[in-house]
Short mmCIF file of C-alpha atoms in Angstrom, two decimals:
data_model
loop_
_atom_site.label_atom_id
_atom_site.label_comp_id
_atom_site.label_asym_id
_atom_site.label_seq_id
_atom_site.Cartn_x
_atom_site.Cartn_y
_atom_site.Cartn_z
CA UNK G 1 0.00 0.00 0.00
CA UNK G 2 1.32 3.25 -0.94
CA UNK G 3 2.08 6.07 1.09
CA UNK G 4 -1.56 8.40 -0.93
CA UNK G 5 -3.47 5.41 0.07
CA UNK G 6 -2.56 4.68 3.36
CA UNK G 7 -2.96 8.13 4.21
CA UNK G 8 -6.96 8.14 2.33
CA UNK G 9 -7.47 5.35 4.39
CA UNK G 10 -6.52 6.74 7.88
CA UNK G 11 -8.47 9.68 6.16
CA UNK G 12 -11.80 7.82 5.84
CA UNK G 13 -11.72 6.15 8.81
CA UNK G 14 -10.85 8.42 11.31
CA UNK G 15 -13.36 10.82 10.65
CA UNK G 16 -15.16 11.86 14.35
CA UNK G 17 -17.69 9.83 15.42
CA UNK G 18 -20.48 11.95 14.72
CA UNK G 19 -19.72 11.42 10.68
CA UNK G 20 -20.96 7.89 11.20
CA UNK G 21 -24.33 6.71 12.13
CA UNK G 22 -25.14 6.17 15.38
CA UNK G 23 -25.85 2.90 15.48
CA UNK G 24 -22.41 1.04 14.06
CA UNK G 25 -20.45 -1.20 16.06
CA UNK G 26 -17.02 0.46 16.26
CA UNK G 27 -13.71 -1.33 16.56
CA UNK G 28 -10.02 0.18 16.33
CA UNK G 29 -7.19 -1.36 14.70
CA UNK G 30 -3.69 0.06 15.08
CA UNK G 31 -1.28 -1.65 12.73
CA UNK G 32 1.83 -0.63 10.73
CA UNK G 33 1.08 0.28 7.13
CA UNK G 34 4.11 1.92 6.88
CA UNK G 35 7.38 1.56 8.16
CA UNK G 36 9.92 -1.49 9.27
CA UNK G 37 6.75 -4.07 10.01
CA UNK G 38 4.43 -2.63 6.99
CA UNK G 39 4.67 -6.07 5.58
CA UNK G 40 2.91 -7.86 8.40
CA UNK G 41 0.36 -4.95 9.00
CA UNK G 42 -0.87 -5.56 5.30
CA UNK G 43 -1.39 -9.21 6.14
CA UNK G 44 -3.66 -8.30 9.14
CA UNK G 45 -5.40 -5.42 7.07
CA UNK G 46 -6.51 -8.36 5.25
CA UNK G 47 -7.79 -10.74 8.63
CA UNK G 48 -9.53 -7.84 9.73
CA UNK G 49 -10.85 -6.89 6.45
CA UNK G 50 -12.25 -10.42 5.71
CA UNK G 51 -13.65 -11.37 9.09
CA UNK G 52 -15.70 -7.56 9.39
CA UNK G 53 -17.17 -8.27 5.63
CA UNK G 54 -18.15 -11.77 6.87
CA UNK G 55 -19.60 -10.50 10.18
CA UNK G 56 -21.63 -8.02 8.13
CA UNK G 57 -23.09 -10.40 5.59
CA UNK G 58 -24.66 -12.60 8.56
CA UNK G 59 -26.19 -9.61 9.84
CA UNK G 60 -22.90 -8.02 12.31
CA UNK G 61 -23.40 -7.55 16.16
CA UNK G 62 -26.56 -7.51 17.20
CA UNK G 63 -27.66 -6.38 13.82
CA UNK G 64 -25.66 -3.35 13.84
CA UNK G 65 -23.03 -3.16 11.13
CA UNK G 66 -19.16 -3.54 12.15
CA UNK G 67 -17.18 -0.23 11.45
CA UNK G 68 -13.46 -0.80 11.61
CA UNK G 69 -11.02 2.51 12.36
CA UNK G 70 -8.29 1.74 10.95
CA UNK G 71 -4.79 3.73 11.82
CA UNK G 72 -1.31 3.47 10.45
CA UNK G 73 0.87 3.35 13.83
CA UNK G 74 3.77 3.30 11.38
CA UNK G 75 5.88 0.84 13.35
CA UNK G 76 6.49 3.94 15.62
CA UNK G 77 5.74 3.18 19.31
CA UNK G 78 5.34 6.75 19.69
CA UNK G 79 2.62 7.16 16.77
CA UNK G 80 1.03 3.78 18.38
CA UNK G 81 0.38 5.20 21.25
CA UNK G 82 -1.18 8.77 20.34
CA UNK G 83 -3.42 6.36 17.73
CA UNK G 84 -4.18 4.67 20.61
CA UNK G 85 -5.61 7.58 22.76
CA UNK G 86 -7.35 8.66 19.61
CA UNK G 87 -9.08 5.12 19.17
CA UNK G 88 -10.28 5.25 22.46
CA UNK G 89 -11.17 9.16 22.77
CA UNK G 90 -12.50 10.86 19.74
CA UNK G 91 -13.73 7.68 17.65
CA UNK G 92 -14.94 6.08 21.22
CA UNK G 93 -14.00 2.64 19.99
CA UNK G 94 -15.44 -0.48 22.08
CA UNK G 95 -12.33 -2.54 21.68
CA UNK G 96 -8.47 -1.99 19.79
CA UNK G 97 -7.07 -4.62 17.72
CA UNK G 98 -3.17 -5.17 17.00
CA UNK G 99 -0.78 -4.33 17.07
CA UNK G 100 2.46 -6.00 14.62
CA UNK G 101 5.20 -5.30 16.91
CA UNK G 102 6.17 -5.84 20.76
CA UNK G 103 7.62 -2.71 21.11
CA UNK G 104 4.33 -0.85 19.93
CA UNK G 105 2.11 -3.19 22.39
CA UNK G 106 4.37 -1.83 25.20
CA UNK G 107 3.70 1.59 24.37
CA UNK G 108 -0.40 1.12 23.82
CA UNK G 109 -1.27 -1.62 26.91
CA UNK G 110 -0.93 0.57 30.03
CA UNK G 111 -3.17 3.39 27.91
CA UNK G 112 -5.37 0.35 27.14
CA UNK G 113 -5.80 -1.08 30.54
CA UNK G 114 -5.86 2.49 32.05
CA UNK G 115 -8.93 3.01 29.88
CA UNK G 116 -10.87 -0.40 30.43
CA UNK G 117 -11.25 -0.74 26.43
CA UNK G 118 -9.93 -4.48 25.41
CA UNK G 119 -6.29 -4.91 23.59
CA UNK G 120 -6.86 -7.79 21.37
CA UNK G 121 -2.85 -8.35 20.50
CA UNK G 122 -2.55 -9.96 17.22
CA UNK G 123 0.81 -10.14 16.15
CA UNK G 124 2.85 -8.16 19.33
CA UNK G 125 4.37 -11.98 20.41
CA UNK G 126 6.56 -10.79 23.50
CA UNK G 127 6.03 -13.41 26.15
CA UNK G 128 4.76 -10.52 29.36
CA UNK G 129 2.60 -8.57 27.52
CA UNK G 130 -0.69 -10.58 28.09
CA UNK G 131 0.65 -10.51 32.10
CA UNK G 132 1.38 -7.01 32.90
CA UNK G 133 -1.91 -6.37 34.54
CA UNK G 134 -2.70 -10.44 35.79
CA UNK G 135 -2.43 -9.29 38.84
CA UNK G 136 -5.07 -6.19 38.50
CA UNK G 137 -8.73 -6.53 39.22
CA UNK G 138 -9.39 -6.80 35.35
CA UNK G 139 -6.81 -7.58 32.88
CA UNK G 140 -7.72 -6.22 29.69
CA UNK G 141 -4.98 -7.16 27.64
CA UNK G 142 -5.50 -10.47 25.27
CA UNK G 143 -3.88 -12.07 22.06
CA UNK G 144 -4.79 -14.48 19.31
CA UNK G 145 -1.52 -15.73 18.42
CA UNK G 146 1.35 -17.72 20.16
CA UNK G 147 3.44 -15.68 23.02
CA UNK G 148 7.27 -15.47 22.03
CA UNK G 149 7.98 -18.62 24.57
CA UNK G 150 5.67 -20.77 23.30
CA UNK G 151 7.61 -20.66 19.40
CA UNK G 152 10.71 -20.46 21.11
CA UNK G 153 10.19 -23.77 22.65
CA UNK G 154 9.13 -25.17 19.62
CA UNK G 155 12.21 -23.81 17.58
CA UNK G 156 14.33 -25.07 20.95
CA UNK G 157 12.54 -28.61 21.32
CA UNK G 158 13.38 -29.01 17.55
CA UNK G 159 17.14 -27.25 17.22
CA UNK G 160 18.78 -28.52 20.82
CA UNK G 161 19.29 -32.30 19.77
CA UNK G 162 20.49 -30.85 16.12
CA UNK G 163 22.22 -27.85 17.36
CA UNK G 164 24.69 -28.71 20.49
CA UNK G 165 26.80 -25.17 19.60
CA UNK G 166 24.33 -22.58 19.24
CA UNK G 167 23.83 -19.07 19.34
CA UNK G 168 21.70 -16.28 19.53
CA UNK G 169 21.45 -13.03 17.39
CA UNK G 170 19.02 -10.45 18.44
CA UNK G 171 17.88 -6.82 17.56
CA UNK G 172 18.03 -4.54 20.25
CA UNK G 173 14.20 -3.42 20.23
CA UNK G 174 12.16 -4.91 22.85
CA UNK G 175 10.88 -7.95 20.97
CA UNK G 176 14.77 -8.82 20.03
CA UNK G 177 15.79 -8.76 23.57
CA UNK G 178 12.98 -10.38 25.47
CA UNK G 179 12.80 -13.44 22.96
CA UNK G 180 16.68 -13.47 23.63
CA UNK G 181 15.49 -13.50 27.08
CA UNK G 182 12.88 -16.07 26.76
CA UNK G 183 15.90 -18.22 24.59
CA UNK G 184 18.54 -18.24 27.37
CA UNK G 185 15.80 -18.84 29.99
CA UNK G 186 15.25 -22.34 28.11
CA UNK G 187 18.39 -23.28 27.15
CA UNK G 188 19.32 -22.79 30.81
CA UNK G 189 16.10 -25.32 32.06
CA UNK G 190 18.25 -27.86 29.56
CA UNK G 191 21.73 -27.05 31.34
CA UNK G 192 22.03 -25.07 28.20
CA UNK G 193 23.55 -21.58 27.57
CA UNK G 194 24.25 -19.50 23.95
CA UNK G 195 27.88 -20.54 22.72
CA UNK G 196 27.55 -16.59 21.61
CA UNK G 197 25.64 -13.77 21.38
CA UNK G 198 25.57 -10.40 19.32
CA UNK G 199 22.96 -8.13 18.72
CA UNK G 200 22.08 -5.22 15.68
CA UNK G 201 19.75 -2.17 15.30
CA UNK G 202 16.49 -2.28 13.86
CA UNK G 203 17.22 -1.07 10.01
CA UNK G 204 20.98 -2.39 9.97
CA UNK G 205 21.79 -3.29 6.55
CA UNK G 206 25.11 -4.44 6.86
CA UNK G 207 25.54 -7.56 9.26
CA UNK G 208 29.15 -8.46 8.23
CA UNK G 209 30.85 -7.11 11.37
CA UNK G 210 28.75 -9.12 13.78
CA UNK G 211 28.99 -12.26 12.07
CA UNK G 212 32.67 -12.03 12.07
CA UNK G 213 32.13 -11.88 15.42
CA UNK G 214 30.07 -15.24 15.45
CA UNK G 215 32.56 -16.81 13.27
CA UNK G 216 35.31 -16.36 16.23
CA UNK G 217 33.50 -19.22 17.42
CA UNK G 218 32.65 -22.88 16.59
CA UNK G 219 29.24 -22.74 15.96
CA UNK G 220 25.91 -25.11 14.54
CA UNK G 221 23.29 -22.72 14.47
CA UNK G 222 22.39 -19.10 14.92
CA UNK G 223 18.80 -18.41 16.13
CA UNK G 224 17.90 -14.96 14.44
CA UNK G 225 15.63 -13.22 16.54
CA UNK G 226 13.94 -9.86 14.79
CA UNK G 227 11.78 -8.68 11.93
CA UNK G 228 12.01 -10.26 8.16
CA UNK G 229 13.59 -7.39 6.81
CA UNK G 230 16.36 -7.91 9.37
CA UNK G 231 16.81 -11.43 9.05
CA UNK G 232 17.18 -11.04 5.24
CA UNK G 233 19.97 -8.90 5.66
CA UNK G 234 21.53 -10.99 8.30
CA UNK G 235 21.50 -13.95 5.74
CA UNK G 236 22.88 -11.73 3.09
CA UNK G 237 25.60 -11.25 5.13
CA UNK G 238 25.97 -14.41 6.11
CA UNK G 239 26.76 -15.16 2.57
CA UNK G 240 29.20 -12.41 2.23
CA UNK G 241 31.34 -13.62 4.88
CA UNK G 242 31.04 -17.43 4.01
CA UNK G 243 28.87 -18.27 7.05
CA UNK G 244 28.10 -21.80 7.01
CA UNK G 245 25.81 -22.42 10.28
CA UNK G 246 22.37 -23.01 9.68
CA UNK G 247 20.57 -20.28 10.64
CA UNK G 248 16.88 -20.86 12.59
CA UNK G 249 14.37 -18.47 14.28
CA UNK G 250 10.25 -17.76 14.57
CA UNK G 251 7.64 -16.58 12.50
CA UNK G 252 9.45 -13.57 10.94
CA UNK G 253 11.48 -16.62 8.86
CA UNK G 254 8.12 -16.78 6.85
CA UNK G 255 7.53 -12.87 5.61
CA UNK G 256 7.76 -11.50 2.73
CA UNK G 257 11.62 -10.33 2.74
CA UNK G 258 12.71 -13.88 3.16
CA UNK G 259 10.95 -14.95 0.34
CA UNK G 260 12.17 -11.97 -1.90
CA UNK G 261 16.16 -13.56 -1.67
CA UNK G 262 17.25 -16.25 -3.91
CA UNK G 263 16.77 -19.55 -3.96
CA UNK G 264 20.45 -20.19 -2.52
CA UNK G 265 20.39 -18.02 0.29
CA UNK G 266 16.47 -18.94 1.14
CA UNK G 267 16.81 -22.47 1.05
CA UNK G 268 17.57 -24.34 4.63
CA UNK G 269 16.27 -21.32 6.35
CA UNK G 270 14.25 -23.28 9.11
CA UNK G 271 11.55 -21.76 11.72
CA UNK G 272 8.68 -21.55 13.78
CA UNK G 273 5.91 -22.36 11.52
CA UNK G 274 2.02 -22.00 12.45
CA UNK G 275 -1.10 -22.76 10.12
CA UNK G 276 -0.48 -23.11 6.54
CA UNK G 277 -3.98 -22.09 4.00
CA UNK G 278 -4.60 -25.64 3.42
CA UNK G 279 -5.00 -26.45 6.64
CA UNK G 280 -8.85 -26.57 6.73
CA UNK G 281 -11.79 -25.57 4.40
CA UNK G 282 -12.33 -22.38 6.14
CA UNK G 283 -8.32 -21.89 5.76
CA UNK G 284 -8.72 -22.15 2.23
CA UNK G 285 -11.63 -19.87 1.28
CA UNK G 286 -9.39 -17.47 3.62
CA UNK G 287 -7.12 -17.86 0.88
CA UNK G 288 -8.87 -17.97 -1.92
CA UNK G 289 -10.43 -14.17 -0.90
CA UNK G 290 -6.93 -12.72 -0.61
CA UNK G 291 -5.99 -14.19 -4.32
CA UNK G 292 -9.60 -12.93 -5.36
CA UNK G 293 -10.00 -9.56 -3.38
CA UNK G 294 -6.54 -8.54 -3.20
CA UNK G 295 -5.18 -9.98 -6.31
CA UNK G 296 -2.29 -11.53 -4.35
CA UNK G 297 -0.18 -14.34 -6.05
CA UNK G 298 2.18 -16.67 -4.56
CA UNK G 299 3.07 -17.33 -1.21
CA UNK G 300 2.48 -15.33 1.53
CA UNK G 301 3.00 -15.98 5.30
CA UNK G 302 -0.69 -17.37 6.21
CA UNK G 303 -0.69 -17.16 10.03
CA UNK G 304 -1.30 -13.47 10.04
CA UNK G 305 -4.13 -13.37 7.76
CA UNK G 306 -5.65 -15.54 10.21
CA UNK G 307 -4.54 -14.01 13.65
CA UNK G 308 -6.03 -11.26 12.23
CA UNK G 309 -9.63 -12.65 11.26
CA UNK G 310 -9.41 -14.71 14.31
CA UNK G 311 -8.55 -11.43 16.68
CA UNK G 312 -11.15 -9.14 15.17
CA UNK G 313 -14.03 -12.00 15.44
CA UNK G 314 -13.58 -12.65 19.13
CA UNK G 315 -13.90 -9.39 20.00
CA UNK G 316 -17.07 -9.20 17.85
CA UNK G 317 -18.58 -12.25 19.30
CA UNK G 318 -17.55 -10.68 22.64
CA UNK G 319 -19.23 -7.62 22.05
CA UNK G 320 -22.44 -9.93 20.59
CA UNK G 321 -22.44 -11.86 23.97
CA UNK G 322 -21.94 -8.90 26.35
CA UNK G 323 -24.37 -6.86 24.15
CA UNK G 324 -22.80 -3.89 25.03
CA UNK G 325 -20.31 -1.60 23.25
CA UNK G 326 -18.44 -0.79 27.26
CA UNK G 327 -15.57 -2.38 27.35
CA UNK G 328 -15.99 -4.03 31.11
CA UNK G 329 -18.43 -5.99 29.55
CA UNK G 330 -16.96 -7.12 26.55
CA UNK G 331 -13.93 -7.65 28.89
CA UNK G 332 -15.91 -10.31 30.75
CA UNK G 333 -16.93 -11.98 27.78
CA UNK G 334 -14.08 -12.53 26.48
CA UNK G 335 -13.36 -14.25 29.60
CA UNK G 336 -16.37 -16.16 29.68
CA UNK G 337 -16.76 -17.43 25.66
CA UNK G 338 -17.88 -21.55 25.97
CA UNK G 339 -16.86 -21.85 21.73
CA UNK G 340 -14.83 -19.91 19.48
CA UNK G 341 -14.89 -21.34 16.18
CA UNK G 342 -11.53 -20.54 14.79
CA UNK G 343 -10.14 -21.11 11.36
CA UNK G 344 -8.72 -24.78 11.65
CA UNK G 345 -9.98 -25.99 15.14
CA UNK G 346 -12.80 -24.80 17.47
CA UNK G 347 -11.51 -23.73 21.18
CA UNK G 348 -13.30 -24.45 23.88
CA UNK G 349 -13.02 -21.34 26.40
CA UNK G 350 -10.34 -19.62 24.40
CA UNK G 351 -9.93 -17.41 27.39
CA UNK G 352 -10.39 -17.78 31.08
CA UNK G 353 -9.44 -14.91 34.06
CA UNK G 354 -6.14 -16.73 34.38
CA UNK G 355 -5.31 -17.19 30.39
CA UNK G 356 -5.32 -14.62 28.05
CA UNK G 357 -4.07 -16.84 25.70
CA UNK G 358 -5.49 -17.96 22.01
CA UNK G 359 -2.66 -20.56 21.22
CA UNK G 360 -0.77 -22.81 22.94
CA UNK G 361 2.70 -24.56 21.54
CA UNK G 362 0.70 -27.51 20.20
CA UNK G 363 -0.17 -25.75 17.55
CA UNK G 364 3.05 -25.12 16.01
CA UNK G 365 5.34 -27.16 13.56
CA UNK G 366 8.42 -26.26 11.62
CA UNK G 367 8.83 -25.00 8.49
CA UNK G 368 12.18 -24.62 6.41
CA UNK G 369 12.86 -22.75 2.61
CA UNK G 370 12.83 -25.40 -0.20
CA UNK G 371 13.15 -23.35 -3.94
CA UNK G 372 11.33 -20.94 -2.98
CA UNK G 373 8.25 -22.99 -1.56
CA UNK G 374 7.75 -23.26 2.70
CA UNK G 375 8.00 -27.18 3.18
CA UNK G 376 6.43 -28.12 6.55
CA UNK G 377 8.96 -30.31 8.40
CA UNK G 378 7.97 -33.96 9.91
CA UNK G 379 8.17 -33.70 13.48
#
């Protein structure tokens, strides 16, 4: 999406409440079209997108049509957080959806839970951020995909009995260094520790110093822990150094700047995979509306799509259930849904006053870079 439209679309949706009809049902939805994370914010554009057309068509909440207010936070913490005040103030939104990053969930969640308006995480994947407030009265912060040490396990579980020497390369934003936190913490539970460490700014483009650093030491793997676009250039130096450890990580492995390299430096690149669009008929008409709608072609990383849809209709069932647009009650039933029918399995009590939780590590496999295709490994 291009800078004119993204800035039309914050246009026409942030208009003040009174240019809408009264009775809508209003959501906000604070993602990155712009900036370091635009990639991922254009997948969720899409989950949200698809699941408010679909909750229209059967007649939306309580037979009120579903309004989403849509804001480019521009993978600015900053910017996420005055969106966020704006969400909740002038456009009086029941409940806030995203948003890509961890850094940007930091900066919305105490304005969230301050307010008493849901945070429905979608992507944010920092292990603490659903916890913050468990100990308050009423937690209002939730998330419909897998915490940081839930993948990390997985990628762990999978890489430890491969991997005897390995190490850990992290950004230095605040989802790089608490999944490097969440990392050590494991290995250590396994009499484990990192056989090295280095870490790089968000937007380095030149990795060759710190992996002459790794190469000072024998190593297997490297877990790379940040966005795609940094993990792209971490391979590409890789390869300008003559690198040879296999290099492993989480979901970022699966965006759209890994699959923009060659063949030879894609291929082997292993991580953290979660739902594929063939996973399930509803996975696949999913799919087959982004080809259709959004005239997208080839592969594209699946699992945000449908945090997305999957985020934006709990919250709408919430609100249904509660019948109420205040966010106490739509608080409580989140808490208190008996069925959620996701996209490929339906959860029974998704939440609880102790979970706040979608996905557990169950739900994960590996996935590793074959010619250009993601080939789901055999556990």
């Amino acid at each position: 999406m291009g800078l004119r439209a993204v800035a039309l679309l914050v246009l026409l949706l942030s208009l003040p409440s009174s240019a809408f009809p009264a009775e809508v049902a209003r959501i906000g939805v604070n993602i990155p079209l712009t900036g370091s994370a635009a990639d991922i914010g254009q997948y969720l554009l899409w989950g949200v997108e698809i699941a408010v057309a679909e909750t229209n068509a059967s007649g939306g909440v309580a037979g009120r049509p579903v309004q989403a207010v849509v804001l480019d936070d521009e993978t600015n913490p900053q910017k996420a957080a005055d969106n966020v005040r704006l969400l909740i103030g002038r456009e009086n939104v029941a409940a806030v959806l995203g948003p890509a990053n961890s850094g940007n969930a930091l900066a919305m969640i105490p304005i969230m839970q301050e307010a008493q308006k849901p945070l429905m995480l979608l992507t944010a994947s920092a292990t603490k951020l659903t916890t913050i407030y468990r100990d308050a009265p009423k937690n209002y912060i939730f998330r419909a995909t897998l915490p940081d040490r839930e993948q990390i396990k997985k990628l762990l579980d999978w890489a430890a009995p491969r991997f005897p020497r390995l190490a850990i390369a992290c950004d230095t934003t605040p989802y790089g260094q608490l999944a490097r936190q969440d990392l050590t913490e494991l290995m250590a539970e396994r009499g484990l520790k990192p056989a090295a460490v280095v870490e790089f700014d968000l937007g380095e483009l030149d990795m060759t110093g710190k992996i002459r650093e790794l190469q000072k030491t024998p190593l297997d793997a490297v877990a790379v822990l940040s966005l795609g676009r940094e993990v792209a250039n971490f391979v590409r130096g890789a390869d300008a150094v003559g690198f040879k450890a296999r290099l492993i990580g989480q979901y970022p492995f699966f965006l759209h700047p890994i699959k923009a390299l060659p063949d030879r430096l894609s291929n082997g690149l292993t991580g953290v995979l979660g739902s594929s669009a063939q996973d399930s008929p509803k996975s696949r008409e999913i799919d087959a509306i982004v080809r259709a709608k959004y005239r997208h072609q080839g592969y594209y990383p699946f699992k945000f799509v449908e945090a997305a849809y999957e985020g934006t209709r709990l919250v709408l069932q919430a609100m249904s259930e509660a019948g109420s647009d205040q966010g106490p009650a739509i608080r409580d039933a989140l808490e208190n849904i008996e069925r959620f029918q996701g996209v490929s399995q339906e959860f029974v009590r998704p939440f609880s006053r102790e979970r706040h939780e979608l996905y557990k590590a169950e739900n994960l496999s590996m996935g590793v870079w074959q010619s250009g295709d993601v080939v789901r490994l055999e556990q």
